[in-house]
Coordinates of C-alpha atoms in Angstrom, one line a residue:
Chain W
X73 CA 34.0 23.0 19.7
X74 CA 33.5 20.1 17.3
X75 CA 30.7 17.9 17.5
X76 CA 32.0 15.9 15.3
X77 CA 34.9 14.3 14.0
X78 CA 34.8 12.4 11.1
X79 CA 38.7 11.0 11.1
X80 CA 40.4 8.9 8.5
X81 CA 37.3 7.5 7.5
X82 CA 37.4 4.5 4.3
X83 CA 34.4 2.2 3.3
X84 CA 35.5 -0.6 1.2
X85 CA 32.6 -2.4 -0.2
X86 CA 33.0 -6.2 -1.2
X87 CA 30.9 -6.4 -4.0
X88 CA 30.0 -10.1 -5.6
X89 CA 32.8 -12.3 -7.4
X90 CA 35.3 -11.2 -4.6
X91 CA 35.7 -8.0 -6.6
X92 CA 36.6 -4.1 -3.9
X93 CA 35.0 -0.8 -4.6
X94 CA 36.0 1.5 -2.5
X95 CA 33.4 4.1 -1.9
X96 CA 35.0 6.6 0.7
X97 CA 38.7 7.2 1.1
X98 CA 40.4 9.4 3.8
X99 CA 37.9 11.6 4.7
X100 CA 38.3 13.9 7.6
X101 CA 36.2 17.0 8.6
X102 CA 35.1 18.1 11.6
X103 CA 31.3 19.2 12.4
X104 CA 31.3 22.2 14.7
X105 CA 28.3 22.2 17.8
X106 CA 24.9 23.7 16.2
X107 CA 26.5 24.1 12.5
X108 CA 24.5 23.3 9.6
X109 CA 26.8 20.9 7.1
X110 CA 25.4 20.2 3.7
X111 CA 27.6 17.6 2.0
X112 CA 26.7 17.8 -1.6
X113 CA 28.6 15.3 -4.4
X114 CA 27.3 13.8 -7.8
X115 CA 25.2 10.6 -7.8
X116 CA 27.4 7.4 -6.6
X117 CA 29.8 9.7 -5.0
X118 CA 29.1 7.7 -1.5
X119 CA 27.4 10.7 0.7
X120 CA 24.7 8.1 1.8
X121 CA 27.2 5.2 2.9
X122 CA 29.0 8.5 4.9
X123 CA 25.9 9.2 6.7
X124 CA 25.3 6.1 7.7
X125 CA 28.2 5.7 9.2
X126 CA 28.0 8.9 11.1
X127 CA 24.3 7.4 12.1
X128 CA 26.3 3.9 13.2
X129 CA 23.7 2.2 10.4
X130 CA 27.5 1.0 8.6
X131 CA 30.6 0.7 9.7
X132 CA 33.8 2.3 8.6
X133 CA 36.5 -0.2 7.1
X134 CA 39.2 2.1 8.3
X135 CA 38.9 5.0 10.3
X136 CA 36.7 6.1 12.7
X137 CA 33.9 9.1 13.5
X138 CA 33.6 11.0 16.9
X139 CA 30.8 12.6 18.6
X140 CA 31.9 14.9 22.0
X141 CA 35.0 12.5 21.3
X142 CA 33.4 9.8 21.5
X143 CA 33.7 6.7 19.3
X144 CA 30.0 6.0 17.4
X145 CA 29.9 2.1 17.3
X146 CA 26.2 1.6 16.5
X147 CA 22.8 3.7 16.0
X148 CA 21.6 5.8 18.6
X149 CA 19.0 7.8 19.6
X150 CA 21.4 11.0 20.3
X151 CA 21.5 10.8 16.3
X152 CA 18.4 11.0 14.3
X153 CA 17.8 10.6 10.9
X154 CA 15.4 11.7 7.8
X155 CA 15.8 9.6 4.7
X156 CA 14.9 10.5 1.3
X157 CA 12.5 7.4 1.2
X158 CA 8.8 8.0 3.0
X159 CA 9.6 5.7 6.5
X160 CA 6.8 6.6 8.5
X161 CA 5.4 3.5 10.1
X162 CA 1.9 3.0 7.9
X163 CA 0.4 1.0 11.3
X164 CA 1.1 4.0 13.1
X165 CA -1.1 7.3 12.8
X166 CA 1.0 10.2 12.9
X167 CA 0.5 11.0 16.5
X168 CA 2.3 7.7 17.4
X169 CA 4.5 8.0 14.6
X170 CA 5.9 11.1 16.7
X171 CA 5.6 9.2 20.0
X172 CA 7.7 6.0 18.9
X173 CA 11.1 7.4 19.9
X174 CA 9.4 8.4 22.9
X175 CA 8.1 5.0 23.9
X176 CA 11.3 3.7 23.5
X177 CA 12.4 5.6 25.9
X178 CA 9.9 4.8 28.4
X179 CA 8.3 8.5 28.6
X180 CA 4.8 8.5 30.3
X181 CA 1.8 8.5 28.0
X182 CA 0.7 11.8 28.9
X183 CA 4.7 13.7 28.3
X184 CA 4.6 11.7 25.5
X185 CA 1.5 12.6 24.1
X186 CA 2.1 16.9 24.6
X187 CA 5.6 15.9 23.3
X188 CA 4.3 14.7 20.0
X189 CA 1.5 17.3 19.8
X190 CA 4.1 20.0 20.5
X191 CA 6.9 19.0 17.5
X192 CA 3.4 18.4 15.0
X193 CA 2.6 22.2 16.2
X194 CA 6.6 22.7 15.2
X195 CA 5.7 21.2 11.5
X196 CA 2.2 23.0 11.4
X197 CA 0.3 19.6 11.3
X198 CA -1.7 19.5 15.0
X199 CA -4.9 19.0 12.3
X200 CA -3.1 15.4 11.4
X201 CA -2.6 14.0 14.5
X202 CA -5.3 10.7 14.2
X203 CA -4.5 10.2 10.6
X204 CA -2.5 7.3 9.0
X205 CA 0.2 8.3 7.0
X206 CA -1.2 6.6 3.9
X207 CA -3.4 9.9 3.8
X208 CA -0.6 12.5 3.9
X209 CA 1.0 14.4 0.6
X210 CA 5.0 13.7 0.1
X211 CA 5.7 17.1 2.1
X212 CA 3.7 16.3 4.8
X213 CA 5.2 12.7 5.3
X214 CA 8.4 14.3 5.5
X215 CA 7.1 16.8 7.7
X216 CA 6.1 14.2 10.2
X217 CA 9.5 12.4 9.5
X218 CA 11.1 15.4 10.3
X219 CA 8.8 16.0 13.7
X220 CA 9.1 12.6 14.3
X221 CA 13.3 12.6 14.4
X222 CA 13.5 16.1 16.1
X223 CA 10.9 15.2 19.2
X224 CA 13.2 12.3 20.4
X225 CA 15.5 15.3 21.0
X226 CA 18.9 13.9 18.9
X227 CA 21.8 15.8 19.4
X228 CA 22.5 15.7 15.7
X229 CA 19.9 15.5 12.9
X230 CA 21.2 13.8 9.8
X231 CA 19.2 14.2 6.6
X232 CA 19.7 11.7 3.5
X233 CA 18.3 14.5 0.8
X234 CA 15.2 14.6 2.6
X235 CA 13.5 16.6 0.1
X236 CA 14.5 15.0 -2.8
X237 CA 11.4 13.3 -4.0
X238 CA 9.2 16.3 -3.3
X239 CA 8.1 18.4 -6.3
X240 CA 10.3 22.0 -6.8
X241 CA 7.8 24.0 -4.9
X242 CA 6.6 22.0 -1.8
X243 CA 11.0 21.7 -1.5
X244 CA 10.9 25.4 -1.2
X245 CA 8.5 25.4 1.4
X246 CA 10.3 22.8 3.3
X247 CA 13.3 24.3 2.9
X248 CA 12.3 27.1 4.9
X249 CA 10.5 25.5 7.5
X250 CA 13.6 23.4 8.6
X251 CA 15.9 26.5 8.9
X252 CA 13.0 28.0 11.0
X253 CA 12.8 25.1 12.9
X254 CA 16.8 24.6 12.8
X255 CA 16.8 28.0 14.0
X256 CA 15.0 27.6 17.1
X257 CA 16.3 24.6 17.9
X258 CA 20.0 25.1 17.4
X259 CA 20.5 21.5 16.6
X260 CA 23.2 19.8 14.5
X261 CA 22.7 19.4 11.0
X262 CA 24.7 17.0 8.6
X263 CA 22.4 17.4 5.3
X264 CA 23.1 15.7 2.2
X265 CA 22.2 16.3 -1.2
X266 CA 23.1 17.0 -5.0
X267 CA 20.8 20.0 -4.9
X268 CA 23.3 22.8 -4.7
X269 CA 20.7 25.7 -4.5
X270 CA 19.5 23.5 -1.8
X271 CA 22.8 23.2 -0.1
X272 CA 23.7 27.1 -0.6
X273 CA 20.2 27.9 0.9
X274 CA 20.7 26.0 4.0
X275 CA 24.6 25.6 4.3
X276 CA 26.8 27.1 7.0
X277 CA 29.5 25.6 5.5
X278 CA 29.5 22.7 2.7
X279 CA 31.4 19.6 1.9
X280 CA 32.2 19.1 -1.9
X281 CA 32.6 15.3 -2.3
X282 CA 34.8 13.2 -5.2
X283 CA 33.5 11.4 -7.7
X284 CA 34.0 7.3 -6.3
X285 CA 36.0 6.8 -4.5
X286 CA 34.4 10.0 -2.3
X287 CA 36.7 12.8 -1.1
X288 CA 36.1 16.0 0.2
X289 CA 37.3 18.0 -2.5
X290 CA 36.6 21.2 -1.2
X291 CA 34.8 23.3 2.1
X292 CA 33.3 26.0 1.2
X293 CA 32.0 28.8 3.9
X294 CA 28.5 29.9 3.1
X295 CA 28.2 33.7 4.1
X296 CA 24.4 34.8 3.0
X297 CA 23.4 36.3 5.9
X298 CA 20.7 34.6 8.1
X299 CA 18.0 34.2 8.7
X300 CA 17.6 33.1 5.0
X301 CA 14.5 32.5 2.6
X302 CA 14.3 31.7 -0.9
X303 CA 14.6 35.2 -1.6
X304 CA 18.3 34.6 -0.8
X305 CA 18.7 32.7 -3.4
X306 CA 18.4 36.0 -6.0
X307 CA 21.7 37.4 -4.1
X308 CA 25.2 38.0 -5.6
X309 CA 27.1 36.0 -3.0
X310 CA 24.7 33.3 -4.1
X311 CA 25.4 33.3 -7.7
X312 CA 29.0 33.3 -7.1
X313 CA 28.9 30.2 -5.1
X314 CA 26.5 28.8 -7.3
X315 CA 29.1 29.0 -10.1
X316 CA 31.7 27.7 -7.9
X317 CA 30.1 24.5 -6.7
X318 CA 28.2 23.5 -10.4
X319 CA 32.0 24.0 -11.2
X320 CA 33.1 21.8 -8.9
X321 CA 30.8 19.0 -9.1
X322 CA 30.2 19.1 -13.1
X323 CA 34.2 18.0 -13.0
X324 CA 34.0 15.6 -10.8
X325 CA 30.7 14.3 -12.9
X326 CA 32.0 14.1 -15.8
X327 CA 35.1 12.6 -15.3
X328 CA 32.9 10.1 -13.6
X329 CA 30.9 9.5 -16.5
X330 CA 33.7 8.5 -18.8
X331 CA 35.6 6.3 -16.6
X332 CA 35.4 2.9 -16.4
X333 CA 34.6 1.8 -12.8
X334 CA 37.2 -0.9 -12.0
Chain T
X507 CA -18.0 6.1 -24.4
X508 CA -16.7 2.7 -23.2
X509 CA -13.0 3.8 -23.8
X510 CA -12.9 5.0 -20.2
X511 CA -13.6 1.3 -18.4
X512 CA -10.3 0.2 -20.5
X513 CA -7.8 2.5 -19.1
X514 CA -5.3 0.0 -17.4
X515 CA -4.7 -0.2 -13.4
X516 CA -7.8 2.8 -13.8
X517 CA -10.8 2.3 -11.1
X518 CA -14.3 2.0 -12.5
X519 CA -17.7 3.5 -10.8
X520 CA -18.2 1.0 -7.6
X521 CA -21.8 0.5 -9.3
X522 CA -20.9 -0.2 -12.8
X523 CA -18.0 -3.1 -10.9
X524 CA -20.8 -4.3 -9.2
X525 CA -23.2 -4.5 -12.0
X526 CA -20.8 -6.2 -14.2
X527 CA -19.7 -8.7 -11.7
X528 CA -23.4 -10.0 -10.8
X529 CA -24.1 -10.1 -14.8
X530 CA -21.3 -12.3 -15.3
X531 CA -22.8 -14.7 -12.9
X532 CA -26.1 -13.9 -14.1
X533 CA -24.5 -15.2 -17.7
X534 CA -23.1 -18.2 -16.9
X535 CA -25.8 -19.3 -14.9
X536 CA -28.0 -18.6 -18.1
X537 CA -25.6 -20.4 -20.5
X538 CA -25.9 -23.4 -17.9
X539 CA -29.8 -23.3 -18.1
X540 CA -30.2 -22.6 -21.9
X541 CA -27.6 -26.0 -22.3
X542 CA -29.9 -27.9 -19.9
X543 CA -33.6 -27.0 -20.5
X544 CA -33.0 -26.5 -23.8
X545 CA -31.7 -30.3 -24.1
X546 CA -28.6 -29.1 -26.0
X547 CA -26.4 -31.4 -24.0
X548 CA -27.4 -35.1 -22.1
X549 CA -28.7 -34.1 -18.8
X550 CA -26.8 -37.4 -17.9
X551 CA -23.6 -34.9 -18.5
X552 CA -24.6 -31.6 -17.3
X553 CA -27.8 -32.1 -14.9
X554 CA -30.2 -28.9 -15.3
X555 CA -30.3 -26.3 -12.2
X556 CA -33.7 -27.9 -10.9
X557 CA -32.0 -31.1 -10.3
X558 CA -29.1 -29.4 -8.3
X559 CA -31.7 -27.8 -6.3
X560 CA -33.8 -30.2 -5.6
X561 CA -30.3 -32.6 -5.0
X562 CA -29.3 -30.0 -2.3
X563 CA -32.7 -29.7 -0.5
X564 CA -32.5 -32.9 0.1
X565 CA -28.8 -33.4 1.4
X566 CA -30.1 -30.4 3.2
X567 CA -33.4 -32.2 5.3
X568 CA -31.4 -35.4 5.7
X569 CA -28.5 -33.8 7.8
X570 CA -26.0 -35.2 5.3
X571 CA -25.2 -31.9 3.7
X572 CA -24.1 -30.5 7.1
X573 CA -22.1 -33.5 8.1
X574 CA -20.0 -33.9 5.2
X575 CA -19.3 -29.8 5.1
X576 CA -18.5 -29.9 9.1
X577 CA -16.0 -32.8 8.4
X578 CA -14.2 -31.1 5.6
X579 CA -14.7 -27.5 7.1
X580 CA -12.9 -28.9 10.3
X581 CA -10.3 -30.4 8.5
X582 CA -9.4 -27.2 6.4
X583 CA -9.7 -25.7 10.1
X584 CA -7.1 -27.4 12.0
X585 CA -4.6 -28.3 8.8
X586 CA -4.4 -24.7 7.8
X587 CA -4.4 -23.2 11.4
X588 CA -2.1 -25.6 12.3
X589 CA 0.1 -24.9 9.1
X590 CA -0.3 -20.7 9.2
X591 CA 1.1 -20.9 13.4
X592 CA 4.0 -22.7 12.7
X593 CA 4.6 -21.2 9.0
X594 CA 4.4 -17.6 10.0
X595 CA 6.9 -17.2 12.9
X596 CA 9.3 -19.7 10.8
X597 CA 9.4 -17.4 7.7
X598 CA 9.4 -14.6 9.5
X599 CA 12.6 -15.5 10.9
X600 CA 13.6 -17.4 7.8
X601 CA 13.0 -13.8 6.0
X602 CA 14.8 -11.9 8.7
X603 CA 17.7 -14.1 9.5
X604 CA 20.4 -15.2 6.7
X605 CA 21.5 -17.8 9.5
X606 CA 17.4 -18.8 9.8
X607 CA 17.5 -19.3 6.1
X608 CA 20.5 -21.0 5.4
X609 CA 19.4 -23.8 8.4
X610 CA 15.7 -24.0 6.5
X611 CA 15.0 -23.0 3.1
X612 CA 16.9 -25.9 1.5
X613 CA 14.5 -28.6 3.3
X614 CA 11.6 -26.3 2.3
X615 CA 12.4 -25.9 -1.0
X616 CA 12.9 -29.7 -1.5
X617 CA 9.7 -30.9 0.6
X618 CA 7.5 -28.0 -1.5
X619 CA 8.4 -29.3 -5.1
X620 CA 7.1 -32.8 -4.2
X621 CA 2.8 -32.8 -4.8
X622 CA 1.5 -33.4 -2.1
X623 CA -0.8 -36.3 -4.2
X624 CA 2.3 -37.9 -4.7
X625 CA 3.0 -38.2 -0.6
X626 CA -0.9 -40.0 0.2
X627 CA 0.5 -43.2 -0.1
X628 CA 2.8 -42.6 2.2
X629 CA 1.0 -40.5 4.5
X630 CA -1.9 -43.1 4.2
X631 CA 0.6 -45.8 6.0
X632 CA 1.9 -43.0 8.8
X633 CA -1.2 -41.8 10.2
X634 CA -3.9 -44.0 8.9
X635 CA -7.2 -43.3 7.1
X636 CA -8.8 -41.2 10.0
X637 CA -8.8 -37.4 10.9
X638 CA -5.0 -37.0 11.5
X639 CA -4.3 -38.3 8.1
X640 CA -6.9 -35.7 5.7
X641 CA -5.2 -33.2 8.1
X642 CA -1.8 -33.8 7.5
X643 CA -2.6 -33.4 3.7
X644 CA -4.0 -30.1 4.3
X645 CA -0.9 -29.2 6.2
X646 CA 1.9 -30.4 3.8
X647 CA -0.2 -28.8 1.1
X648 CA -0.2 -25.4 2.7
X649 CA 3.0 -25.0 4.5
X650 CA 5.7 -25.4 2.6
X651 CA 4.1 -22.9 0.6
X652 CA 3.4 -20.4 3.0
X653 CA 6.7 -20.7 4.8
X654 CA 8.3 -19.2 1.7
X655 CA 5.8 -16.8 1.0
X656 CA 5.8 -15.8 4.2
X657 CA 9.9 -15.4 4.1
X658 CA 9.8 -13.4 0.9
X659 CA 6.9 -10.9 2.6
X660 CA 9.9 -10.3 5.3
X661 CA 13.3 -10.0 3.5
X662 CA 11.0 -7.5 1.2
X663 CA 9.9 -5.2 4.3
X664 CA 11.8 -1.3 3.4
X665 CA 15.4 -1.4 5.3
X666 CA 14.4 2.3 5.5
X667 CA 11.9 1.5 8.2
X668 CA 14.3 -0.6 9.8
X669 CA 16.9 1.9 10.1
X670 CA 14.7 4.6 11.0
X671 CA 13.5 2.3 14.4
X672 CA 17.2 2.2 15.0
X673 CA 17.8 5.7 14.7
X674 CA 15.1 6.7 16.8
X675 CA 17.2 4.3 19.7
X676 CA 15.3 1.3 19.3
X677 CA 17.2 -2.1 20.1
X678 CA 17.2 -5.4 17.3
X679 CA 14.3 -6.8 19.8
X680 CA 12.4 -3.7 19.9
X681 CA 12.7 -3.2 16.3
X682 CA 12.1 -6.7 15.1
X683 CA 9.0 -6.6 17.2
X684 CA 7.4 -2.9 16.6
X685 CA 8.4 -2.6 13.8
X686 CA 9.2 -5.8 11.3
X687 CA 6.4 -7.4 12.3
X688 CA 3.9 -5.1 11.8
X689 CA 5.2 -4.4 8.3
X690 CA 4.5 -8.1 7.5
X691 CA 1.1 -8.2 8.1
X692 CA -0.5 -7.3 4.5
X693 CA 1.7 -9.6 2.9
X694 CA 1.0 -12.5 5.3
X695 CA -2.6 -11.4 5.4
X696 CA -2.4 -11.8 1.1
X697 CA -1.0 -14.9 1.2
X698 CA -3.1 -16.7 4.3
X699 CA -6.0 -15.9 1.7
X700 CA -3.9 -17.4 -0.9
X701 CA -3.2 -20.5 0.5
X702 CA -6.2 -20.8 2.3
X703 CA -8.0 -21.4 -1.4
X704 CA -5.5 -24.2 -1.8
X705 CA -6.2 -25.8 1.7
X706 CA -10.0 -26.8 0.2
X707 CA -8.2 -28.5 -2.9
X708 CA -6.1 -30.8 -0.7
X709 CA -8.8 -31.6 1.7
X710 CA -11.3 -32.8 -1.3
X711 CA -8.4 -34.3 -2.7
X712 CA -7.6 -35.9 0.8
X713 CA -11.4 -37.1 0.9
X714 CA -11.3 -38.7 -2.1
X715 CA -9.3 -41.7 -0.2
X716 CA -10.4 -43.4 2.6
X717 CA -13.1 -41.4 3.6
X718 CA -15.9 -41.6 5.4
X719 CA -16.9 -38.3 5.0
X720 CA -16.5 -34.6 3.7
X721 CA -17.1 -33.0 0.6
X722 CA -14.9 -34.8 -1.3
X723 CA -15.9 -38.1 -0.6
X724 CA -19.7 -36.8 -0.7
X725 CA -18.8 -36.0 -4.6
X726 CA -16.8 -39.2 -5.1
X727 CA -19.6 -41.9 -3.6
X728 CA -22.5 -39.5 -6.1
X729 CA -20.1 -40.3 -8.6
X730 CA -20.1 -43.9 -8.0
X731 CA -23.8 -44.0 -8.0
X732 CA -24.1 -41.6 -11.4
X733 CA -26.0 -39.2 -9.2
X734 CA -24.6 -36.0 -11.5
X735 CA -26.8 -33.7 -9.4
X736 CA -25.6 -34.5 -6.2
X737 CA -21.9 -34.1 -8.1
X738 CA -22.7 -30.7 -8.9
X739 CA -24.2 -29.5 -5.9
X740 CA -21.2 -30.6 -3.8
X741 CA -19.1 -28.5 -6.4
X742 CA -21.1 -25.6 -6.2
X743 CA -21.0 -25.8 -2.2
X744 CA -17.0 -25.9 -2.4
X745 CA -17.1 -23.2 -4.5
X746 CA -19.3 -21.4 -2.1
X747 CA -17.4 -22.0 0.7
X748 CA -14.1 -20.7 -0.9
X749 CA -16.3 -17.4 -1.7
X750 CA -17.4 -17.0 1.8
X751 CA -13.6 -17.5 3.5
X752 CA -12.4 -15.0 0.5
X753 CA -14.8 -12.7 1.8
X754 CA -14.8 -12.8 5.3
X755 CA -10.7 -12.6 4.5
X756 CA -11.4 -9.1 3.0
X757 CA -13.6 -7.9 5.8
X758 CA -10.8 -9.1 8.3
X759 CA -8.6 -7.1 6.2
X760 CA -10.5 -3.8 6.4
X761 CA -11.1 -4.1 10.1
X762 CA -7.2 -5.4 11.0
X763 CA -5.5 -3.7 8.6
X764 CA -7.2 -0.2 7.9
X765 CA -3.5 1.4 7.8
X766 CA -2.9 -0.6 4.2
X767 CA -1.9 1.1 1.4
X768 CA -4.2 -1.0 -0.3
X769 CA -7.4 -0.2 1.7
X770 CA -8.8 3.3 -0.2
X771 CA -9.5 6.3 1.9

């Protein structure tokens, strides 16, 4: 059954000196329950204006996007999100990073408390709990975003290329742990990112965006086996869709490249 | 050997900082006494450390030192207290609501560029030559200013964090209270110690019209009477005072704001 249905969706922007760029046009896919989406598209392709509209941070100039049928008019706490920037509350010490959803939602201290000790368990953190998140590596910020989005219990994670500032390795790593935990927790998933090992690695099915404006050029099926590790990324199937979507994209870069944007 | 103290936005030992920032003291404070004991300048000019001394021990044992430094220390008291209450909810919202902005910033902008030197005539006529009067100074002087800087600290907090409260199912209320307020605090922290500095220029400058007391006026009637030492020791005891408040601002800091970026470790 789809979760969600992303239908006729355009994003005009008005840009200064009364000038239009449109930065999504006709897109319509549909998000089955528990699937892991990676939408992957060169830079400026508009992924990140789709996601926030999916998360109800933006608003669609034409179209609209379903959830369980559903219209999404605003943000909600049924879908969470991980951004690329670090947005753990500084104030907060990790502990009550994880508890702020949870607050919000009027949870008693003490569910709230073995809530947020539970999920920093999930991200292999318990030793953090009391620290400010000044004090944490990249990784483990995003580790504690991650916690954080996942212990308010969303019914759809979305993921602005979480990873994308961390160094090759530590994304590895992180890779890994959020299929584990995906695993487990049979969530949603709408990931973005330009990564396409990244997208391949954790992909049940990805979305090839357009250079500007953004279409989905192309769906592609990921069929690596699960559960999957890094070692999945020395596979055959993996080369081969490797090829396809550098293919893909490196097109729709290019061309982007040498156009004027009007 | 010294190349490594030179390395730009580079810490340097805590003891070496420390060391350096006493012996710059420690050097002008020896330039002073070799110009003054060594009769290099007229110690009508530049009075010699002794005479300081001796001009503060005695505004000290006649009470007068404490009077005029309670009158002026009040004065910076209310007008900036006064000024930071009303300045930091207003550019709070002028920083977090276009609509906020568009009603405010022109009037602020406009009242901010005139110097506040220019408006003691004026204010001299409203409120008269007492208390409310050297307050009002210190308030023009410092709100105007901190309105905007307090606006800019807002409209600068990360959208990111914003968003991130929405999407964990906080409401515009809850969000605007847990979490855009809280991001504010450094910056309004930074800029209370700014402007704070700037409250003791316009109450000295207040004092030095129609006064019956305070620093300023303190300086201004040892001026009158050529008494260079007394001059000098009421400079020095502004000076001091702006230390202290910069100091205790940095304490406040570390216990408040332990979360800060800024604070190390």
């Amino acid at each position: 059954m789809a979760k969600l249905e992303i239908k006729k969706v355009n994003k005009v922007f008005e840009t200064k000196k009364n000038r239009k760029l449109k930065a999504l046009d006709d897109i319509s896919f549909t998000v089955a329950d528990n699937e892991f989406a990676v939408i992957v598209g060169p830079s400026g392709c508009g992924k990140s204006t789709l996601l926030n509209i999916i998360a109800g941070l933006d608003t669609a100039s034409d179209g609209e996007v379903l959830m369980d049928g559903k219209r999404i008019e605003g943000p909600g706490a049924e879908r969470g999100m991980v951004f690329q920037t670090y947005t753990l509350f500084p104030w907060l010490s990790v502990q009550k990073n994880i508890e702020f959803g949870l607050q919000i939602k009027k949870m008693t201290k003490q569910e709230r408390e073995e809530r947020a000790k539970q999920f920093l368990d999930l991200v292999q953190l318990s030793k953090f709990g009391d620290v400010y998140p000044k004090e944490l590596s990249g990784g483990m910020k995003q580790r504690v975003a991650i916690a954080r989005a996942l212990a308010n219990d969303p019914e759809i994670l979305l993921m602005d290329e979480p990873f994308g500032a961390l160094d090759a390795q530590t994304r590895v790593v992180m890779q890994e742990l959020l299929l584990e935990i995906w695993n487990e927790s049979q969530k949603t998933v709408v990931f973005i990112t330009h990564d396409i090992d990244e997208a391949i690695l954790l992909a049940d099915n990805i979305y090839i965006m357009s250079r500007l404006p953004g279409r989905i050029k192309e769906i592609l099926h990921v069929d690596i086996s699960r559960p999957r590790s890094h070692k999945s990324l020395y596979t055959p199937e993996f080369l081969k869709l490797k090829t396809r979507i550098t293919e893909a994209i490196w097109e729709e870069s290019k061309a982007a490249a040498t156009e004027i944007r009007k | 050997m010294m190349k490594k103290y030179f390395q730009l936005m580079t810490p340097i030992p805590r003891k070496t900082y420390l060391m350096v920032s006493v012996g710059s003291l420690l050097a002008l404070f020896t330039i002073w006494c070799i110009l003054t004991y060594g009769k290099i300048v007229d110690p009508f000019y530049l009075p010699s450390p002794t005479e300081v001394w001796q001009a503060g021990v005695k505004a000290v044992q006649d009470g007068t030192l404490a009077f005029h430094v309670g009158a002026s220390v009040f004065r910076v008291g209310v007008g900036f207290v006064l000024a930071a209450a009303i300045a930091i909810p207003l550019g709070i919202l002028m920083g977090s609501l276009k609509i906020a902005e568009a009603v405010f910033e022109p009037i602020v902008d406009f009242v901010r560029y005139l110097p506040v030197s220019a408006l003691l005539g004026l204010l001299l006529v409203y409120f008269g030559i007492d208390e409310l009067e050297k307050i009002s100074v210190v308030f023009i002087g410092t709100f105007f200013q901190l309105v905007l800087m307090v606006a800019d600290v807002t409209a600068h907090v990360s959208k990111d964090l914003l968003k991130t409260a929405y999407t964990l199912g906080a409401n515009g209320k809850e969000t605007f209270m847990r979490v855009l307020i809280p991001a504010t605090l450094p910056g309004i922290f930074d800029n209370l110690r700014i402007t704070l500095g700037w409250a003791w220029t316009y109450v000295v400058l207040a004092e030095l019209i129609a006064a019956d007391r305070g620093l300023g006026h303190m300086i201004m009637t040892a001026g009158r009477f050529n008494e260079m030492g007394k001059i000098f020791m009421g400079l020095v005891v502004i000076g001091s005072l702006g230390f202290l408040s910069d100091y205790l601002f940095k304490i406040a800091y570390r216990i408040y704001l332990p979360w800060s970026e800024k604070m190390e470790g």
